[in-house]
Short mmCIF file of C-alpha atoms in Angstrom, two decimals:
data_model
loop_
_atom_site.label_atom_id
_atom_site.label_comp_id
_atom_site.label_asym_id
_atom_site.label_seq_id
_atom_site.Cartn_x
_atom_site.Cartn_y
_atom_site.Cartn_z
CA GLY A 1 47.46 -130.35 53.47
CA GLU A 2 44.41 -131.81 51.77
CA LYS A 3 44.45 -134.89 54.01
CA ALA A 4 44.60 -132.63 57.08
CA GLY A 5 41.41 -130.86 55.99
CA LEU A 6 42.85 -127.55 54.77
CA LYS A 7 40.65 -125.87 52.16
CA ALA A 8 40.99 -123.09 49.62
CA GLY A 9 40.09 -119.81 51.30
CA ASP A 10 41.34 -120.78 54.76
CA LYS A 11 43.25 -117.98 56.47
CA ILE A 12 46.34 -119.33 58.24
CA ILE A 13 46.86 -117.41 61.48
CA ALA A 14 49.43 -119.63 63.23
CA ILE A 15 51.70 -122.62 62.58
CA ASP A 16 52.75 -124.81 65.50
CA GLY A 17 51.46 -122.09 67.83
CA THR A 18 53.56 -119.29 66.25
CA PRO A 19 51.49 -116.48 64.64
CA VAL A 20 52.25 -115.89 60.95
CA HIS A 21 51.80 -112.56 59.18
CA SER A 22 52.74 -113.23 55.55
CA TRP A 23 53.54 -115.97 53.07
CA ASN A 24 57.13 -115.34 51.94
CA GLU A 25 58.75 -113.01 54.49
CA PRO A 26 61.93 -114.33 56.16
CA VAL A 27 60.46 -114.14 59.68
CA ASP A 28 57.08 -115.40 60.93
CA SER A 29 55.81 -116.38 57.48
CA VAL A 30 54.02 -119.52 56.33
CA LYS A 31 57.00 -120.81 54.31
CA GLU A 32 59.49 -120.12 57.11
CA ARG A 33 57.41 -121.83 59.79
CA ILE A 34 56.79 -124.90 57.60
CA ALA A 35 60.49 -125.23 56.72
CA PHE A 36 61.66 -124.74 60.32
CA SER A 37 59.07 -127.03 61.89
CA THR A 38 60.54 -129.83 64.00
CA GLU A 39 57.68 -132.14 64.91
CA LYS A 40 56.39 -135.15 62.95
CA LYS A 41 53.24 -133.20 62.06
CA ILE A 42 52.72 -129.49 61.42
CA VAL A 43 49.73 -127.91 63.18
CA PHE A 44 47.94 -125.18 61.22
CA THR A 45 45.58 -122.83 63.04
CA VAL A 46 43.14 -121.38 60.50
CA GLU A 47 40.05 -119.21 60.29
CA ARG A 48 37.44 -120.45 57.84
CA GLN A 49 34.75 -118.39 56.12
CA GLY A 50 35.15 -115.52 58.55
CA GLU A 51 34.49 -117.62 61.66
CA ALA A 52 36.30 -116.24 64.68
CA LYS A 53 36.79 -119.67 66.22
CA PRO A 54 40.09 -121.05 64.88
CA LEU A 55 40.60 -124.64 63.76
CA ASP A 56 43.73 -126.69 64.51
CA LEU A 57 44.61 -129.03 61.64
CA ALA A 58 47.61 -131.36 61.87
CA SER A 59 49.29 -132.02 58.52
CA GLU A 60 51.94 -134.49 57.45
CA PHE A 61 54.70 -133.14 55.20
CA GLU A 62 56.77 -134.22 52.22
CA ILE A 63 60.50 -133.79 51.58
CA GLU A 64 62.22 -134.15 48.22
CA PRO A 65 65.25 -136.44 48.74
CA GLY A 66 68.66 -135.13 47.74
CA THR A 67 71.29 -136.59 45.42
CA LEU A 68 74.92 -135.90 44.63
CA PHE A 69 73.82 -132.89 42.54
CA THR A 70 70.60 -131.85 44.27
CA ARG A 71 69.94 -130.47 47.72
CA LYS A 72 67.56 -132.23 50.04
CA GLY A 73 64.25 -130.39 49.84
CA LEU A 74 62.56 -128.42 52.58
CA ARG A 75 59.29 -129.48 54.16
CA THR A 76 56.17 -128.90 52.04
CA VAL A 77 52.49 -129.68 52.52
CA GLY A 78 51.07 -128.80 49.09
CA LEU A 79 49.88 -125.23 49.72
CA ILE A 80 49.99 -122.11 47.54
CA TRP A 81 48.85 -118.62 48.46
CA THR A 82 45.85 -116.81 47.04
CA TYR A 83 46.59 -114.72 43.96
CA GLU A 84 44.51 -113.38 41.13
CA ALA A 85 43.89 -115.51 38.04
CA GLN A 86 45.01 -112.93 35.49
CA VAL A 87 45.10 -114.10 31.87
CA TYR A 88 48.52 -113.86 30.24
CA GLN A 89 47.85 -115.53 26.89
CA VAL A 90 44.83 -116.74 24.89
CA LEU A 91 45.51 -119.36 22.21
CA LYS A 92 43.84 -118.76 18.85
CA GLY A 93 40.91 -121.04 18.13
CA SER A 94 40.71 -122.24 21.72
CA GLY A 95 37.64 -122.26 23.94
CA ALA A 96 38.82 -119.05 25.64
CA ASP A 97 39.31 -117.34 22.27
CA LEU A 98 35.81 -118.33 21.10
CA ALA A 99 34.35 -117.12 24.42
CA GLY A 100 35.91 -113.68 23.95
CA ILE A 101 38.40 -113.85 26.81
CA LYS A 102 41.32 -111.46 26.37
CA LYS A 103 44.78 -110.97 27.77
CA GLY A 104 44.66 -109.08 31.08
CA ASP A 105 41.20 -110.35 32.06
CA ARG A 106 40.98 -111.31 35.74
CA ILE A 107 38.88 -114.40 36.49
CA SER A 108 37.24 -114.30 39.93
CA GLN A 109 34.48 -116.94 39.86
CA LEU A 110 33.86 -120.34 38.30
CA ASN A 111 30.20 -121.43 38.08
CA GLY A 112 29.38 -118.80 40.69
CA ALA A 113 31.99 -119.98 43.21
CA ARG A 114 34.99 -117.85 44.08
CA ILE A 115 38.39 -119.13 42.94
CA TYR A 116 41.58 -118.39 44.83
CA SER A 117 44.21 -119.09 42.16
CA PRO A 118 44.51 -120.10 38.47
CA GLU A 119 45.01 -123.71 39.56
CA ALA A 120 41.29 -123.85 40.39
CA VAL A 121 40.48 -123.33 36.70
CA TYR A 122 42.93 -125.99 35.58
CA ASP A 123 41.79 -128.45 38.28
CA PHE A 124 38.17 -128.14 37.11
CA PHE A 125 38.99 -129.05 33.52
CA GLU A 126 41.25 -131.93 34.55
CA THR A 127 38.20 -133.62 36.08
CA ASN A 128 35.60 -132.16 33.65
CA PRO A 129 37.37 -132.11 30.26
CA SER A 130 34.20 -131.63 28.17
CA THR A 131 31.97 -129.55 30.46
CA PRO A 132 31.17 -125.89 29.60
CA VAL A 133 31.76 -123.51 32.49
CA LYS A 134 30.57 -120.01 33.39
CA LEU A 135 33.41 -117.65 34.27
CA THR A 136 33.03 -114.29 35.98
CA LEU A 137 35.84 -111.93 35.06
CA SER A 138 36.75 -108.26 35.17
CA ARG A 139 38.38 -106.30 32.36
CA GLY A 140 40.36 -103.09 32.23
CA LYS A 141 41.02 -100.51 34.95
CA GLU A 142 37.34 -100.10 35.78
CA GLY A 143 37.05 -103.81 36.46
CA LYS A 144 33.44 -104.19 35.40
CA PRO A 145 32.31 -107.81 35.94
CA LEU A 146 31.57 -109.88 32.83
CA GLU A 147 30.14 -113.36 32.49
CA VAL A 148 31.29 -115.67 29.71
CA THR A 149 30.74 -119.35 28.98
CA LEU A 150 33.89 -121.27 28.15
CA THR A 151 33.33 -124.48 26.21
CA PRO A 152 36.43 -126.73 26.08
CA VAL A 153 37.88 -127.25 22.60
CA LYS A 154 40.14 -130.23 22.02
CA PRO A 155 43.18 -129.34 19.90
CA VAL A 156 44.17 -131.26 16.77
CA LYS A 157 47.87 -131.01 17.69
CA PRO A 158 49.84 -132.33 19.48
CA GLU A 159 48.49 -135.85 19.33
CA PRO A 160 48.49 -137.54 21.77
CA LEU A 161 48.13 -134.60 24.15
CA PRO A 162 50.67 -134.58 27.01
CA LYS A 163 49.09 -134.85 30.45
CA ASP A 164 50.68 -131.65 31.72
CA ALA A 165 49.22 -129.77 28.72
CA LEU A 166 45.64 -130.99 29.09
CA SER A 167 44.14 -128.09 31.05
CA ILE A 168 45.99 -125.43 29.08
CA ALA A 169 44.94 -126.98 25.77
CA LEU A 170 41.25 -127.40 26.73
CA THR A 171 40.92 -123.84 28.04
CA GLY A 172 43.41 -122.13 25.76
CA ILE A 173 44.56 -119.94 28.67
CA THR A 174 47.88 -119.35 30.33
CA PHE A 175 48.02 -117.19 33.43
CA GLU A 176 50.37 -114.52 34.68
CA ASN A 177 53.19 -115.51 37.01
CA PRO A 178 52.09 -114.77 40.60
CA GLY A 179 55.08 -112.45 41.03
CA ASN A 180 53.67 -110.22 38.29
CA VAL A 181 50.10 -110.33 39.60
CA VAL A 182 50.66 -109.43 43.25
CA GLU A 183 51.06 -105.69 43.64
CA ASP A 184 54.38 -104.85 45.23
CA THR A 185 54.29 -102.27 48.01
CA THR A 186 57.46 -100.50 49.06
CA ILE A 187 57.78 -100.57 52.86
CA TYR A 188 60.31 -98.34 54.59
CA LEU A 189 61.48 -100.11 57.74
CA PRO A 190 63.51 -98.22 60.37
CA PRO A 191 67.10 -99.45 60.81
CA GLY A 192 66.40 -100.88 64.26
CA GLU A 193 63.58 -103.05 62.95
CA GLN A 194 65.74 -104.26 60.06
CA LEU A 195 68.51 -105.26 62.46
CA LEU A 196 66.05 -107.04 64.75
CA THR A 197 64.53 -108.94 61.80
CA ALA A 198 67.97 -109.95 60.50
CA ALA A 199 69.11 -111.06 63.96
CA THR A 200 65.92 -113.11 64.47
CA MET A 201 66.29 -114.72 61.05
CA MET A 202 69.94 -115.65 61.73
CA ARG A 203 69.15 -117.02 65.19
CA ARG A 204 66.37 -119.23 63.84
CA THR A 205 68.46 -120.37 60.87
CA PHE A 206 71.45 -121.36 63.00
CA GLY A 207 69.10 -122.99 65.51
CA ALA A 208 67.54 -125.04 62.71
CA VAL A 209 70.86 -125.95 61.07
CA PHE A 210 72.62 -127.04 64.24
CA GLY A 211 69.55 -128.24 66.13
CA SER A 212 68.84 -131.90 66.76
CA LYS A 213 65.34 -131.76 65.25
CA GLY A 214 64.01 -130.62 61.89
CA ASP A 215 65.29 -131.11 58.37
CA VAL A 216 67.09 -127.82 57.67
CA GLY A 217 70.84 -128.33 57.30
CA ILE A 218 74.00 -126.80 55.90
CA GLN A 219 73.04 -128.20 52.49
CA GLN A 220 70.18 -125.69 52.20
CA MET A 221 72.52 -122.72 52.62
CA GLY A 222 74.10 -120.83 49.71
CA GLY A 223 77.38 -119.12 48.88
CA PRO A 224 78.68 -116.49 46.43
CA VAL A 225 77.36 -118.34 43.35
CA LYS A 226 73.87 -118.43 44.85
CA ILE A 227 74.05 -114.75 45.74
CA PHE A 228 74.91 -113.76 42.15
CA SER A 229 72.16 -115.99 40.74
CA VAL A 230 69.64 -114.32 43.07
CA TYR A 231 70.84 -110.90 41.88
CA TYR A 232 70.34 -111.98 38.28
CA SER A 233 66.84 -113.35 38.89
CA LEU A 234 65.83 -110.16 40.74
CA PHE A 235 67.12 -107.95 37.91
CA THR A 236 64.92 -109.81 35.41
CA THR A 237 61.68 -109.12 37.34
CA PRO A 238 59.52 -105.97 37.07
CA ASP A 239 61.07 -103.13 39.12
CA GLY A 240 64.03 -105.42 39.63
CA TRP A 241 66.36 -102.62 40.69
CA LYS A 242 64.19 -102.01 43.78
CA LYS A 243 64.37 -105.68 44.72
CA VAL A 244 68.13 -105.66 44.16
CA LEU A 245 68.51 -102.72 46.56
CA TRP A 246 66.32 -104.51 49.10
CA PHE A 247 68.33 -107.74 48.80
CA SER A 248 71.60 -105.82 49.09
CA VAL A 249 70.47 -104.26 52.36
CA VAL A 250 69.32 -107.62 53.76
CA LEU A 251 72.55 -109.30 52.63
CA ASN A 252 74.82 -106.64 54.11
CA VAL A 253 72.98 -106.49 57.41
CA ASN A 254 73.18 -110.29 57.70
CA LEU A 255 76.89 -110.32 56.82
CA ALA A 256 77.55 -107.57 59.37
CA LEU A 257 75.81 -109.52 62.13
CA MET A 258 77.44 -112.80 61.07
CA ASN A 259 80.85 -111.12 61.20
CA LEU A 260 80.23 -110.40 64.90
CA ILE A 261 79.81 -114.09 65.76
CA PRO A 262 82.69 -115.10 68.10
CA PHE A 263 84.25 -117.42 65.50
CA PRO A 264 88.09 -117.19 65.54
CA VAL A 265 88.54 -115.87 61.97
CA PHE A 266 85.62 -113.40 62.16
CA ASP A 267 85.86 -109.94 63.66
CA GLY A 268 83.69 -111.21 66.51
CA GLY A 269 86.41 -113.72 67.34
CA HIS A 270 89.07 -110.99 67.35
CA ILE A 271 86.88 -108.84 69.61
CA VAL A 272 86.47 -111.70 72.11
CA MET A 273 90.22 -112.35 72.08
CA ALA A 274 90.96 -108.65 72.58
CA ILE A 275 88.53 -108.45 75.53
CA GLY A 276 90.12 -111.57 77.05
CA GLU A 277 93.62 -110.11 76.66
CA THR A 278 92.47 -106.85 78.25
CA ILE A 279 91.06 -108.69 81.26
CA ARG A 280 93.99 -111.09 81.69
CA ARG A 281 96.68 -108.52 80.77
CA LYS A 282 98.24 -111.17 78.57
CA SER A 283 97.50 -113.38 75.58
CA VAL A 284 94.51 -115.69 76.02
CA LEU A 285 96.24 -118.53 74.13
CA PRO A 286 99.87 -119.17 73.27
CA LEU A 287 100.70 -117.87 69.80
CA GLN A 288 101.41 -121.33 68.33
CA ILE A 289 98.07 -122.72 69.56
CA LEU A 290 96.22 -119.61 68.37
CA GLU A 291 97.70 -119.99 64.88
CA LYS A 292 96.62 -123.62 64.71
CA VAL A 293 93.09 -122.80 65.91
CA GLN A 294 92.74 -120.03 63.35
CA MET A 295 94.12 -122.21 60.54
CA ALA A 296 91.68 -125.01 61.45
CA CYS A 297 88.78 -122.52 61.37
CA VAL A 298 89.92 -121.17 57.98
CA ILE A 299 90.01 -124.72 56.55
CA LEU A 300 86.58 -125.43 58.05
CA LEU A 301 85.20 -122.24 56.48
CA LEU A 302 86.72 -123.07 53.07
CA CYS A 303 85.24 -126.58 53.19
CA PHE A 304 81.84 -125.06 53.90
CA PHE A 305 82.20 -122.67 50.93
CA CYS A 306 83.19 -125.52 48.61
CA TYR A 307 80.34 -127.68 49.86
CA VAL A 308 77.57 -125.11 49.27
CA THR A 309 79.18 -123.86 46.03
CA TRP A 310 78.99 -127.40 44.63
CA PHE A 311 75.21 -127.39 44.92
CA ASP A 312 74.93 -123.72 43.89
CA THR A 313 76.83 -124.47 40.68
CA ALA A 314 74.71 -127.56 40.01
CA ASP A 315 71.57 -125.40 40.35
CA LEU A 316 73.06 -122.72 38.09
CA PHE A 317 73.90 -125.05 35.20
CA GLY A 318 70.82 -127.24 35.57
CA THR A 319 72.62 -130.42 36.61
CA GLY A 320 70.82 -130.20 39.93
CA VAL A 321 67.38 -130.15 38.30
CA LYS A 322 65.67 -133.48 37.84
CA LYS A 323 64.96 -134.01 34.16
CA ASP A 324 61.71 -135.47 32.92
CA LYS A 325 61.82 -138.59 30.79
CA GLU A 326 59.72 -136.85 28.15
CA PRO A 327 60.68 -133.45 26.71
CA PRO A 328 58.38 -130.63 27.88
CA PHE A 329 55.72 -129.53 25.42
CA LYS A 330 55.68 -126.07 23.84
CA ILE A 331 52.51 -124.02 24.12
CA GLU A 332 53.14 -122.79 20.57
CA ASP A 333 52.69 -126.36 19.31
CA ILE A 334 49.01 -126.47 20.37
CA GLN A 335 46.77 -126.02 17.33
CA TYR A 336 42.97 -126.01 16.86
CA SER A 337 40.96 -126.76 13.74
CA ALA A 338 38.80 -123.65 14.26
CA ALA A 339 41.72 -121.23 14.66
CA LYS A 340 40.84 -117.65 13.77
#
């Protein structure tokens, strides 16, 4: 994305000519269009700094290779969406603590320039580890703007400092998870629109899985183990019960539509056979052949379940996660000599 010329603050309005309306939705979203892209380069149409004239930027993509225990990754180009840099934790004795920054503060500007995510703060200190910086933030419900100067403080522990801990240690700030920062809005979609969305999502998914182009395959699909793990993760989020109800509706609508596919062991297959028998006034296939076809489809379906469940189980127990050579650091281990 950086090599293509994409910049923080760009508004993505289309990907490969298809308009996008959100970041994470299952249909016509940035993530869906990137994953389902089929060409060697992905073309982003963006508006920059309010200019009406769109720019077309062609980006290469990266794919994480799969292993026996890990799925092949989906296409990525190194983008994240804009979300507020809301402080989750301030380490005692750190530069943020000495500057008076508190939990819940929302940082909006760095040296007078707008920031679009917490990564902008970390990126600055990775390249400027000893430079004081002016931060504009808002505090409380009123959101009155405040200006503070954050001077980096190098911790005394751990020594040496792990690379992935550098920015956190110098600032003394950890930020809220984006899922807790973005305000959730409950949208009540009519049944017809839900069915249309589910049908579109299924059509595009099957087109990507069984198409000759693209990198989406059966390996990226999930089974019962994946479904239960999604339920668990949704329950552990704020207002999780609402998300569980939403996921249950989406899941059931998708299963209902999938059941109507004219596959021999699905209801859709039985419906097609019944219509054929009604037209012909006799059985479409001899009973012995029909039994063999149905048995072959059952075996094929069971093989698919076993295949996706293998990767789902690997994800669940962590065997599918690539382990770092060095153990991850603990934020609690960071200590400063001037701790209050």
